[in-house]
Tab-separated table of C-alpha atoms in Angstrom:
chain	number	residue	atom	x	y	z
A	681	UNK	CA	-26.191	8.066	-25.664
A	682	UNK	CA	-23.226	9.334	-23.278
A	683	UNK	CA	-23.999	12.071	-20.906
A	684	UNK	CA	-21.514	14.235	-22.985
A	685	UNK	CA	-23.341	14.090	-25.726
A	686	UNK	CA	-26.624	15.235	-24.352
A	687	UNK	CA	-25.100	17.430	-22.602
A	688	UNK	CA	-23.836	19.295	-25.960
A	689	UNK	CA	-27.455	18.583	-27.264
A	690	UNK	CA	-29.290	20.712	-24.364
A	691	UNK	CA	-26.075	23.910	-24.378
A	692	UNK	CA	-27.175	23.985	-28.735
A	693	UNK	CA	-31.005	24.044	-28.021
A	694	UNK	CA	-30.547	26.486	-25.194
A	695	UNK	CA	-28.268	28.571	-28.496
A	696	UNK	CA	-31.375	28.320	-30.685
A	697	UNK	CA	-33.877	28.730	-28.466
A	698	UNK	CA	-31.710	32.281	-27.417
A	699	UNK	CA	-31.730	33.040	-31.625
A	700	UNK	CA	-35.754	32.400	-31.308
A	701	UNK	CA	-36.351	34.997	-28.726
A	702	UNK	CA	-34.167	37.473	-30.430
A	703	UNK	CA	-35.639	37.373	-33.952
A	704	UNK	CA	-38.934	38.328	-32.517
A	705	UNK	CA	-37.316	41.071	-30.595
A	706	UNK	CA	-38.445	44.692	-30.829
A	707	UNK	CA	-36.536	46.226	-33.897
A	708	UNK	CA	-34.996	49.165	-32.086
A	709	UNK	CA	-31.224	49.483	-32.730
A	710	UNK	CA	-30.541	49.771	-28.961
A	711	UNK	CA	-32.162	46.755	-28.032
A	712	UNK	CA	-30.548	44.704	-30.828
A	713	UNK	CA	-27.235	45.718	-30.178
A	714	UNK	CA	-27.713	44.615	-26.521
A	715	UNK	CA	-29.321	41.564	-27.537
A	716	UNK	CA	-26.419	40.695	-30.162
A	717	UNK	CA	-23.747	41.458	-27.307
A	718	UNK	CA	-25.722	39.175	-24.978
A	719	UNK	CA	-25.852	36.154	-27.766
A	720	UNK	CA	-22.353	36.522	-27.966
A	721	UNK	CA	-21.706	36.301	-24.614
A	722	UNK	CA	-23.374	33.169	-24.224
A	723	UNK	CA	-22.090	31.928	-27.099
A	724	UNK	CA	-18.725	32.189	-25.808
A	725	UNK	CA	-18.999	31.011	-22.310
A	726	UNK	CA	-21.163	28.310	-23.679
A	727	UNK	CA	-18.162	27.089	-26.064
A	728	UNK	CA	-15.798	27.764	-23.068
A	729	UNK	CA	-18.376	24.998	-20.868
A	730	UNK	CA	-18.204	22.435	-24.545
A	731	UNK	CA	-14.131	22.906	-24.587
A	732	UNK	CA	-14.489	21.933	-20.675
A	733	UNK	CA	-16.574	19.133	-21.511
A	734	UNK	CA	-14.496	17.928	-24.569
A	735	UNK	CA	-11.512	17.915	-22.374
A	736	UNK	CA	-13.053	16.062	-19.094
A	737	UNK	CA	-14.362	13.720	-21.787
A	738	UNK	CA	-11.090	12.838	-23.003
A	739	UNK	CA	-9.624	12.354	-20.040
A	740	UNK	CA	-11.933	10.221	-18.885
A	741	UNK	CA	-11.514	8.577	-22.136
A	742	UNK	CA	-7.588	8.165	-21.018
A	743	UNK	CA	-8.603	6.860	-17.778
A	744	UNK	CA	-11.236	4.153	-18.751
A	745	UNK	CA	-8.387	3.145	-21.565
A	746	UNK	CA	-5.782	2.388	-18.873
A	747	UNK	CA	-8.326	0.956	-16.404
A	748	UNK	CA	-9.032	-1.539	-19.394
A	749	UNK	CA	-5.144	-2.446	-19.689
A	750	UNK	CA	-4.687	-3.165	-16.320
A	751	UNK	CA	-4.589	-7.369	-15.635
A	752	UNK	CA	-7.527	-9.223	-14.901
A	753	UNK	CA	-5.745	-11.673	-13.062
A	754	UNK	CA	-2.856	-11.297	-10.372
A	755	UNK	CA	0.272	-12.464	-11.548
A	756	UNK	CA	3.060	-11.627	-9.323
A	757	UNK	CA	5.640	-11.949	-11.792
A	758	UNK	CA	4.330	-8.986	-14.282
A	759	UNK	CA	4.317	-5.631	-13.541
A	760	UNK	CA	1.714	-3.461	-15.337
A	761	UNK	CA	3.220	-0.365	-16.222
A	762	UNK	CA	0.076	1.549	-17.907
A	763	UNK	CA	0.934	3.500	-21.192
A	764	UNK	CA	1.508	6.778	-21.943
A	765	UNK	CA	-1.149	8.951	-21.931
A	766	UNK	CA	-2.176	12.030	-23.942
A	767	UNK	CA	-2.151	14.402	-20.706
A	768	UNK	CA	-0.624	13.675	-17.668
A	769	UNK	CA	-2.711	14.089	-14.169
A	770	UNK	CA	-3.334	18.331	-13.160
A	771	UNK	CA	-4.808	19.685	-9.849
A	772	UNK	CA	-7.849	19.902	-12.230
A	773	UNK	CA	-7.934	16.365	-13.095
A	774	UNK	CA	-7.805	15.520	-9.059
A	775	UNK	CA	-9.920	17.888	-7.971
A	776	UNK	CA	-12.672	16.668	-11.041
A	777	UNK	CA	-11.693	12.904	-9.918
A	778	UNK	CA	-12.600	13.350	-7.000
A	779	UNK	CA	-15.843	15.388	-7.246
A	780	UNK	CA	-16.921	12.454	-8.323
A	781	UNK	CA	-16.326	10.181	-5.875
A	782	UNK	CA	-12.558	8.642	-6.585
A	783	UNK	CA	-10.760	7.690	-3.364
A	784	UNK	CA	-7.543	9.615	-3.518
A	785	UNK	CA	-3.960	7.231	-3.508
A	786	UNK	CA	-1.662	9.332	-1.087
A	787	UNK	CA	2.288	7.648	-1.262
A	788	UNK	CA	4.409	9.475	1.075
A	789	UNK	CA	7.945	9.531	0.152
A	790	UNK	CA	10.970	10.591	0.718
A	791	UNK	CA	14.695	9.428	-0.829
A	792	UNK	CA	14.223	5.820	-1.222
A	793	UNK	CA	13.760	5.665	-4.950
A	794	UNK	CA	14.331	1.733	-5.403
A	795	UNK	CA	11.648	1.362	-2.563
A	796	UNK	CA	9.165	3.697	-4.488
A	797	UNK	CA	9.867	1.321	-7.353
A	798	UNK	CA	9.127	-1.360	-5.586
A	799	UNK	CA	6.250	0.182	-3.895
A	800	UNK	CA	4.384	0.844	-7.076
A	801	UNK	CA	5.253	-1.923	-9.128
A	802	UNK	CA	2.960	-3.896	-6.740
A	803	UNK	CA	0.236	-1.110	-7.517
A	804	UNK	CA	0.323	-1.466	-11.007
A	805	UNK	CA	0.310	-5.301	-10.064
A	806	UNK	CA	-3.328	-4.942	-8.474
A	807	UNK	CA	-5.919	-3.900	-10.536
A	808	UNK	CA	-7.102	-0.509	-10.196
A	809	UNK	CA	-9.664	2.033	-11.974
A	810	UNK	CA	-7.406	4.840	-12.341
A	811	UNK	CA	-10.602	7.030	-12.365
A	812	UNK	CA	-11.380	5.673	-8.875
A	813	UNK	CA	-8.043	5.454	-7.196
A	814	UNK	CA	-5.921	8.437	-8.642
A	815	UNK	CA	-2.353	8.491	-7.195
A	816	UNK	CA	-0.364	11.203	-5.805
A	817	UNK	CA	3.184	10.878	-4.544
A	818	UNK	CA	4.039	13.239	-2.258
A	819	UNK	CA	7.890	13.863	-1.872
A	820	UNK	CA	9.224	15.117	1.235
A	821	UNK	CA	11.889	18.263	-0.293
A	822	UNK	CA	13.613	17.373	-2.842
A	823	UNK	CA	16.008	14.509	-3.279
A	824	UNK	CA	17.070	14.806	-6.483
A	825	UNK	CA	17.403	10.932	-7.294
A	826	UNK	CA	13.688	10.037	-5.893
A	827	UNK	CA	12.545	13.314	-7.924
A	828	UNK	CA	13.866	12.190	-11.382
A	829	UNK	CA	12.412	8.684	-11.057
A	830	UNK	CA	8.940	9.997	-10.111
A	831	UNK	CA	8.725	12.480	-13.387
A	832	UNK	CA	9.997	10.160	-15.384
A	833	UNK	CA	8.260	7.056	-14.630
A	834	UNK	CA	4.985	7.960	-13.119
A	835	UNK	CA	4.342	12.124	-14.023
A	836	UNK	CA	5.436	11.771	-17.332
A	837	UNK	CA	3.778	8.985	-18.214
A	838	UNK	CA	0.254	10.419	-16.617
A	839	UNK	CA	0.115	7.769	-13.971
A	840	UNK	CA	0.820	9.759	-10.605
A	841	UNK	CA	0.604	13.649	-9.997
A	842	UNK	CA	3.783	14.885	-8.093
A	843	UNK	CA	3.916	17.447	-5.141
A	844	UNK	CA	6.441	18.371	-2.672
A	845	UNK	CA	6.127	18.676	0.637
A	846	UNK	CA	8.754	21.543	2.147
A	847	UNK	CA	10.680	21.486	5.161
A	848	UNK	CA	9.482	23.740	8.028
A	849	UNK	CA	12.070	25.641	9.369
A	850	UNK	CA	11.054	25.544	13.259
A	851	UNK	CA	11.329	21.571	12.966
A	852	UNK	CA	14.551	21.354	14.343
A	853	UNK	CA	12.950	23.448	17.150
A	854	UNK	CA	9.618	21.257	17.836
A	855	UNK	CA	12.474	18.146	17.448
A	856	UNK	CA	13.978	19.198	20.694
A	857	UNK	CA	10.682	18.783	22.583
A	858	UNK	CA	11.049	15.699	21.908
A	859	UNK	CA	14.798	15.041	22.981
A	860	UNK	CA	15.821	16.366	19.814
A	861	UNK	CA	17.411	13.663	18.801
A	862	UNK	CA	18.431	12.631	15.072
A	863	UNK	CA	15.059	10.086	15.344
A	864	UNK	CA	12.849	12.727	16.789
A	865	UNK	CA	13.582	15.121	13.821
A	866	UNK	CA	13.040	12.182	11.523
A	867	UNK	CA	9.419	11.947	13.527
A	868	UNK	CA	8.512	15.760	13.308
A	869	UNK	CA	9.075	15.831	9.805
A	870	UNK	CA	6.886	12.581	9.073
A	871	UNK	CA	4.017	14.378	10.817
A	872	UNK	CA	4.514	17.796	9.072
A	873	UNK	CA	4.589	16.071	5.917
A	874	UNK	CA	1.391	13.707	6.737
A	875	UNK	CA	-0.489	17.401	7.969
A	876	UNK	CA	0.703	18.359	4.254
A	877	UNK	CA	-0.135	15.934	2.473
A	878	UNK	CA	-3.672	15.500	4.264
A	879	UNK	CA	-4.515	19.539	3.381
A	880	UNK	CA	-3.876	18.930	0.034
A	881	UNK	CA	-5.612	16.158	-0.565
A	882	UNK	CA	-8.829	17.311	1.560
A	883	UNK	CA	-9.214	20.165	1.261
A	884	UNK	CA	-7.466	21.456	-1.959
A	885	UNK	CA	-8.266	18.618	-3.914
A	886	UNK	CA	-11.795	17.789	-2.298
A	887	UNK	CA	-11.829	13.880	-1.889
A	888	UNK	CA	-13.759	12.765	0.976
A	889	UNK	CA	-11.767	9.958	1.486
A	890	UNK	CA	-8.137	9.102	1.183
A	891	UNK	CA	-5.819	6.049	1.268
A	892	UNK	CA	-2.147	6.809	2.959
A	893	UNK	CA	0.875	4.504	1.575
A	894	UNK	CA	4.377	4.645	2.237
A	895	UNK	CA	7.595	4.066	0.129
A	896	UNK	CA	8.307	1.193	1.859
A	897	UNK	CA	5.059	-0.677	1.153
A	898	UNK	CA	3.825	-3.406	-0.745
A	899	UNK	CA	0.359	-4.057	-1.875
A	900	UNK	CA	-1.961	-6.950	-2.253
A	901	UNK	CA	-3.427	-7.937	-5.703
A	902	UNK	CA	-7.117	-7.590	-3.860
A	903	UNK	CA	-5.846	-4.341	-2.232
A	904	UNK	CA	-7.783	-1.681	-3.858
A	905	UNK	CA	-11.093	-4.077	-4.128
A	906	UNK	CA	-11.113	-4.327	-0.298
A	907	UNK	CA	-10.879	-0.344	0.080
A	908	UNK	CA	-13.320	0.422	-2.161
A	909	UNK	CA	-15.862	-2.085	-0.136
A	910	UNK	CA	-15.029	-0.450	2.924
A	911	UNK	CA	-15.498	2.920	2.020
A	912	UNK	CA	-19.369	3.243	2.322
A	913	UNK	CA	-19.316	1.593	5.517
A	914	UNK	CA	-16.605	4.110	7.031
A	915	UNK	CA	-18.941	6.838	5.447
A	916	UNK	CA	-21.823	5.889	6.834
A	917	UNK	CA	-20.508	4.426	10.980
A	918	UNK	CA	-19.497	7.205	13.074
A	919	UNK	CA	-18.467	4.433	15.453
A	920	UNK	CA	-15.477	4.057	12.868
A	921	UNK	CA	-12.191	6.245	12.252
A	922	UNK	CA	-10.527	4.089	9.704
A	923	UNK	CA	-9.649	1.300	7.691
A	924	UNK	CA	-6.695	-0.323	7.610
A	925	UNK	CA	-4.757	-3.149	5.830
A	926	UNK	CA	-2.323	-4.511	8.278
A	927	UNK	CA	-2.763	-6.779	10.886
A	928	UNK	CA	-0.108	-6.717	13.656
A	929	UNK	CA	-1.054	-10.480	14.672
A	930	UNK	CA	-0.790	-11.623	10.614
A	931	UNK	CA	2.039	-13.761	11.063
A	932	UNK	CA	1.832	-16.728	8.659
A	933	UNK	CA	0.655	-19.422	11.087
A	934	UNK	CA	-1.941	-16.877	13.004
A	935	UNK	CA	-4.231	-16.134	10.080
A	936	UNK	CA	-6.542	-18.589	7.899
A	937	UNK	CA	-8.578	-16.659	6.041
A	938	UNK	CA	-8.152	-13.765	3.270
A	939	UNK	CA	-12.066	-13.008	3.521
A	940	UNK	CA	-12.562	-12.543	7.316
A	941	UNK	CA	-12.465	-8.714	8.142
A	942	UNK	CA	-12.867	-7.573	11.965
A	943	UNK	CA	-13.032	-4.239	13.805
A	944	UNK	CA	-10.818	-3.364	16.450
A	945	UNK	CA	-9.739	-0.322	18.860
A	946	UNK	CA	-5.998	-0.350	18.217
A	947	UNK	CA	-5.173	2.079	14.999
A	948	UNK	CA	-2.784	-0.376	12.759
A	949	UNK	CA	-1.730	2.491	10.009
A	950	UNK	CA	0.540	0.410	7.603
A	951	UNK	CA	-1.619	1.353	4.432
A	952	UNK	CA	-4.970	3.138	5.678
A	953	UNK	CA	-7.498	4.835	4.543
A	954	UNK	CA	-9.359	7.863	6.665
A	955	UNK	CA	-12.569	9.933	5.936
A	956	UNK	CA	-12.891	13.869	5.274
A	957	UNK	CA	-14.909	14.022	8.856
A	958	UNK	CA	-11.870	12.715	10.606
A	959	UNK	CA	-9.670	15.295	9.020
A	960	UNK	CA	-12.306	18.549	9.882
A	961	UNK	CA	-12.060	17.440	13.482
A	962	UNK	CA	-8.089	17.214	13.536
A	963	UNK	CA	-6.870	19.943	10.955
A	964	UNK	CA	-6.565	22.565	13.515
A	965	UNK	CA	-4.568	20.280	16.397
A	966	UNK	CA	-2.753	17.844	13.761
A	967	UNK	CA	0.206	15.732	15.732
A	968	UNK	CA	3.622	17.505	15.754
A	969	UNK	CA	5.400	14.391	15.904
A	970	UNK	CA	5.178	11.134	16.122
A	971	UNK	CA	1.563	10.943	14.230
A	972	UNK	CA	0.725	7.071	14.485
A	973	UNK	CA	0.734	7.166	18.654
A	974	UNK	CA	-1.116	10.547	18.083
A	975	UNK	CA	-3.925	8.653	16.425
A	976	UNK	CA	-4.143	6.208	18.948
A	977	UNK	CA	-4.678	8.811	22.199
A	978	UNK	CA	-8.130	8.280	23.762
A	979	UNK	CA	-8.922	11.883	22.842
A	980	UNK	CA	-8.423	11.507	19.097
A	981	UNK	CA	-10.088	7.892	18.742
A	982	UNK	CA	-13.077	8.684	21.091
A	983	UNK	CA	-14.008	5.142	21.139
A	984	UNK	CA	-13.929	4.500	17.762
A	985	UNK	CA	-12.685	1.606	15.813
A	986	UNK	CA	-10.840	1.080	12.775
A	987	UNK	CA	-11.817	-2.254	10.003
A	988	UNK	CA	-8.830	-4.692	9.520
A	989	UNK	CA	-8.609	-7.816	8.395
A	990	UNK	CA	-7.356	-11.194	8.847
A	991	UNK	CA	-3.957	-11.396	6.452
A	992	UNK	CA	-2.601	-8.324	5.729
A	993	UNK	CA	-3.335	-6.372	2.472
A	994	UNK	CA	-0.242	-4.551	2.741
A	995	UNK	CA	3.646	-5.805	3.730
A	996	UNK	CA	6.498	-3.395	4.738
A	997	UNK	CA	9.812	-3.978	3.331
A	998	UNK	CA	11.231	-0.562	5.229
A	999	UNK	CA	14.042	-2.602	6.884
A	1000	UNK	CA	16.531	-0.308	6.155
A	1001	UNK	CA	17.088	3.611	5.741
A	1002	UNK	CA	13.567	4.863	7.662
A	1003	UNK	CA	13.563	6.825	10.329
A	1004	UNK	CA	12.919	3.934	12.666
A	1005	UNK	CA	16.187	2.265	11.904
A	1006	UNK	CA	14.146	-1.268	10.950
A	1007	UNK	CA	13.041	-0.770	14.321
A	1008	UNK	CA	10.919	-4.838	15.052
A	1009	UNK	CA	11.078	-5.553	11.500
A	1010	UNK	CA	13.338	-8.845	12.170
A	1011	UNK	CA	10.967	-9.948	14.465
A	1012	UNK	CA	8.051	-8.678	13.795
A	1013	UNK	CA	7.079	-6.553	10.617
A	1014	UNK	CA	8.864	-8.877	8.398
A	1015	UNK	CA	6.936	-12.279	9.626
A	1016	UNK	CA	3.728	-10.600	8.616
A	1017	UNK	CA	2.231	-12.296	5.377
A	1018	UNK	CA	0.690	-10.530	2.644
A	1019	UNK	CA	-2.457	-11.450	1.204
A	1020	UNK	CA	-1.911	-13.212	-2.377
A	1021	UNK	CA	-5.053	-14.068	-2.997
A	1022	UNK	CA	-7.353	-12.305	-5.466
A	1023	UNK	CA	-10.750	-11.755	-3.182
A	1024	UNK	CA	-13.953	-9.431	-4.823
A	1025	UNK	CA	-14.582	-7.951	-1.805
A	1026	UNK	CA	-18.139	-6.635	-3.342
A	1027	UNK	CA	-19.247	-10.228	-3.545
A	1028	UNK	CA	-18.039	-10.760	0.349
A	1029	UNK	CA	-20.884	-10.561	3.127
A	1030	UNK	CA	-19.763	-7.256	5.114
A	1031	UNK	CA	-23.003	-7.471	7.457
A	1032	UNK	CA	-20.728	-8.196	10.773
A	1033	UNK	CA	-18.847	-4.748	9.907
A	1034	UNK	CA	-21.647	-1.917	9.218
A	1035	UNK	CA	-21.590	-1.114	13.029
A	1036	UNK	CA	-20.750	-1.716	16.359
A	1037	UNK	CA	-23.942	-3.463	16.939
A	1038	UNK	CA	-24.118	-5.810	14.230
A	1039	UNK	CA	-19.918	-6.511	14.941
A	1040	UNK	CA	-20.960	-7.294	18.816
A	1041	UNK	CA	-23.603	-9.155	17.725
A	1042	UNK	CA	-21.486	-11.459	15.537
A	1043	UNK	CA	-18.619	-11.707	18.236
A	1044	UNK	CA	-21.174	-12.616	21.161
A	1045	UNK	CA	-22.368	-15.355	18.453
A	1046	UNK	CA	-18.881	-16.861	17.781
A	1047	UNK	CA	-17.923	-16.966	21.067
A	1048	UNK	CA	-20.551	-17.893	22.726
A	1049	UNK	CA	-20.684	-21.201	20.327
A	1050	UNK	CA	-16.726	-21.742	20.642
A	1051	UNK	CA	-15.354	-24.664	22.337
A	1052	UNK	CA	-13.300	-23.484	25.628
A	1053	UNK	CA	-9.404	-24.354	25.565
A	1054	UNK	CA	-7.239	-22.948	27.012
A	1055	UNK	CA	-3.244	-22.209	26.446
A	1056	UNK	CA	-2.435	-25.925	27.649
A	1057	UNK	CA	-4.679	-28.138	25.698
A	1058	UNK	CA	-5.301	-25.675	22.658
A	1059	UNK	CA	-3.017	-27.984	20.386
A	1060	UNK	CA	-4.985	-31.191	21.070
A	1061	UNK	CA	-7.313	-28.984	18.761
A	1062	UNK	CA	-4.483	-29.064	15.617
A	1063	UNK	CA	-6.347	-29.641	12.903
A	1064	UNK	CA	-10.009	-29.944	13.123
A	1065	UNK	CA	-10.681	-26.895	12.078
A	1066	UNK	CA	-12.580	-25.938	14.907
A	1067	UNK	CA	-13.909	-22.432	16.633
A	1068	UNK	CA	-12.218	-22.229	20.091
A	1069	UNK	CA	-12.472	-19.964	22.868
A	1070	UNK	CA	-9.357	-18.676	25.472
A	1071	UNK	CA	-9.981	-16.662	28.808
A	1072	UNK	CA	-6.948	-14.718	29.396
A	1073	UNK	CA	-5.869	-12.534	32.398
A	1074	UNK	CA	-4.810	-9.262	31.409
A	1075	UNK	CA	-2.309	-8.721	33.573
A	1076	UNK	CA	-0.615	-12.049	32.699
A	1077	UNK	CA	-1.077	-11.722	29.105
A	1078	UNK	CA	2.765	-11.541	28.210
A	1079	UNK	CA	3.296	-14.690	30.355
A	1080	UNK	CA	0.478	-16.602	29.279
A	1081	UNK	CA	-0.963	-15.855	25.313
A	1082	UNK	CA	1.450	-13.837	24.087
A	1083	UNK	CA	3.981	-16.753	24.684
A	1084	UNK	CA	2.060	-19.080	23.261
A	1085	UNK	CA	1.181	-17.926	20.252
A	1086	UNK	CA	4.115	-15.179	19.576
A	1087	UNK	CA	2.032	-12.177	19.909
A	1088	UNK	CA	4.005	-8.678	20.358
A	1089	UNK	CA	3.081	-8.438	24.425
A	1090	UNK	CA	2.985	-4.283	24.372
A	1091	UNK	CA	-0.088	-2.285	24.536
A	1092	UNK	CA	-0.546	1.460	23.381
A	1093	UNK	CA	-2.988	3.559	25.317
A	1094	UNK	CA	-4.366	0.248	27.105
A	1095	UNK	CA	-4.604	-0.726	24.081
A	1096	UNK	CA	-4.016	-4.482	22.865
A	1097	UNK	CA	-2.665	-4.851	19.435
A	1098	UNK	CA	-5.895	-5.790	17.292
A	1099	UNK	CA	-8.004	-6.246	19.950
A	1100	UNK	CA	-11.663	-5.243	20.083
A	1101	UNK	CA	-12.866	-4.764	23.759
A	1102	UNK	CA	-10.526	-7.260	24.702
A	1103	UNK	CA	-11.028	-9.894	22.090
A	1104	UNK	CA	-8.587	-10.686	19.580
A	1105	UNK	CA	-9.122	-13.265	16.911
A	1106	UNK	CA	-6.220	-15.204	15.751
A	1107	UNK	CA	-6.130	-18.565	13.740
A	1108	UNK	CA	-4.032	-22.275	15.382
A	1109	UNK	CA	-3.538	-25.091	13.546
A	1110	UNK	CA	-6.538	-24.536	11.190
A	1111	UNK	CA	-8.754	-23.427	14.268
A	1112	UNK	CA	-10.294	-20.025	14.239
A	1113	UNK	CA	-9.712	-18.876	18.286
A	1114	UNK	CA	-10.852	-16.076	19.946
A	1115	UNK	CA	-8.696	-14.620	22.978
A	1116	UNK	CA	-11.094	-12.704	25.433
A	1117	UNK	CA	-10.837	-11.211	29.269
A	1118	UNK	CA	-13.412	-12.625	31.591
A	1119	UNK	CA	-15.074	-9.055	30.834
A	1120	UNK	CA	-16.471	-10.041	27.626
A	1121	UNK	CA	-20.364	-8.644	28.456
A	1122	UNK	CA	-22.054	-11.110	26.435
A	1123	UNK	CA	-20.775	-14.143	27.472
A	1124	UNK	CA	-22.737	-16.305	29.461
């Protein structure tokens, strides 16, 4: 029997059990007349609660029905475009979504509507519960172009709800902090319309937890099954900040395999998803510009990590028209591979990730059973499938690792891209490796 159902069941009881009381009433006019008002009353509001019911029960109805369309199995040459349904998505619906646990699906646009296309097609390419994973583009103003495809294809249709996201006038201002440059204007705006977009979805809408795409980014087929495993464990680990898809060290011939998942210190962004506590400590100092470097100061991470894993669960194609210019997508952003394998990441053993402990336990475990190499005989390995360790010198990083296996050589905030308290895992010639300082506190 469906919780609707008996729901109905208890509001008519509670009707007649009201009609009970009144027929053995006192017979006085005054008294009946009140008690006839009351019934009515009730009556009404409790028809008002049924019609509320009815309605949430439909669209749930709507929901479960495209949830059941969506493709079973990743095929990269279909694109899923769910039916029309009877309503299309309200505040309401969000707000009711999420009350009951949906992770909200925040895509950040802006005037790249053959991008957005491209950006959802590989949504509606992974399956998704729509139930669990509403989506909400957010348009920054109002290109005209990016606005027509979005109502047509996606509000229309009830697959997305649609908000806009205004320009502040004192940007230009805040801009020339920051140089004021054409670039730094881009920047402020990003970060007023991340602020926006973060309100909304937090605290208007009420999820506690909220992914954050861009126009310019693709999906894996396993995408939405990895975020939904992650989400308790974010929930739970205040040693955590976020989860991410991207790895910055995913190039092709660094990663081996699409089930490994690690923690690190570095913030990746690139398709993310962050936690209602996160956004009560930063809605009153939210970054003016420039918000990914924001979320990697010491002040806003406090030590805490953010869950990755090994290939990439998201790919940008942004090369050209974003703010950065296709600033390292040649040689970097554009070698990154995205995962294309279909992994049930509720099947996966997540042990290793639940908290700092149990991840330091597992990396003093691998690396303390690793073969040493080092940078010179690490390809007499090729092949053998082997777990390998590598000392590395900080300092000499660039010169030494970083060469050898084509690793971007910066750092932000002291920082190491992917690295976990100095340790970054990479993959070589079908060995699993991990890079460490000599500081590694475990190791014997």
């Amino acid at each position: 029997q469906s919780s609707f159902e008996q729901t109905r069941q208890a509001l008519e009881k509670q009707v007649e059990e009201l009609k009970s009381q009144a027929s053995g009433a006192p017979d006085g006019p005054e008294f009946q007349l009140r008690e006839v008002t009351r019934l009515r009353q009730e009556v009404q509001r409790l028809k008002a609660e049924d019609a509320e019911l009815r309605k949430e029960n439909a669209l749930l109805k709507d929901l479960k029905a495209k949830a059941e369309t969506s493709p079973q199995e990743h095929d990269p040459k279909v694109i899923d475009r769910l039916p029309a349904v009877s309503t299309e998505i309200t505040e309401d619906t969000l707000r009711m979504l999420a009350s009951k646990g949906a992770i909200g699906v925040a895509i950040i646009t802006c005037k790249r509507p053959k991008y957005l296309t491209r950006a959802m097609d590989s949504i509606f390419r992974a399956p998704r519960d729509p139930s669990m994973f509403p989506l909400v583009i957010s348009q920054d103003a109002n290109d005209a172009p990016m606005r027509e495809l979005v109502q047509k294809n996606y509000v229309k249709t009830g697959q997305a709800f649609h908000m806009h996201h205004e320009h502040d006038p004192n940007a230009k201002a805040v801009a020339a902090k920051f140089g004021g440059s054409k670039q730094a204007m881009g920047y402020v705006l990003i970060a007023q319309h991340f602020g926006f977009v973060m309100k909304r979805m937090f605290d208007e809408f009420g999820f506690e937890a909220v992914i954050f795409l861009e126009e310019d980014l693709e999906v894996s087929p396993d995408f939405f099954s990895y975020f939904e495993a992650m989400k308790p464990i974010l929930r739970n680990d205040k040693d955590l900040f976020c989860v991410s898809a991207w790895n910055d060290n995913g190039y092709q011939n660094l990663v081996l395999d699409p089930k490994a998942a690690f923690r690190t210190d570095f913030f990746p962004g690139l398709g993310w998803m962050m936690d209602k506590d996160l956004w009560d400590e930063l809605r009153n100092h939210w970054a003016v510009a420039y918000w990914d470097e924001y979320m990697r100061r010491p002040d806003i991470r406090k030590h805490r990590h953010c869950i990755r894993p090994e290939i990439s669960r998201s790919f940008t194609f942004g090369e050209e028209g974003g703010v950065s210019g296709g600033q390292f997508f040649k040689g970097h952003l554009g070698k990154i591979k995205l995962n294309d394998v279909m992994v049930d990441w509720s099947k996966q053993d997540l042990s290793h990730l639940v908290s700092a402990k149990a991840f330091d336990d597992y990396l003093t475990a691998q690396i303390s059973a690793a073969v040493q190499a080092t940078t010179e005989t690490v390809d007499s390995f090729s092949t053998q499938s082997k777990v390998l360790r590598i000392e590395y010198e900080d300092p000499k990083y660039k010169a030494t690792v970083a060469k050898k296996f084509g690793l971007m050589p910066d750092e932000k905030e002291g920082i190491r891209r992917m690295s976990y308290r100095g340790v970054i895992p990479v993959a070589w010639l079908t060995n699993r490796i991990y890079l460490h300082t000599r500081n590694w506190p475990h190791l014997k």
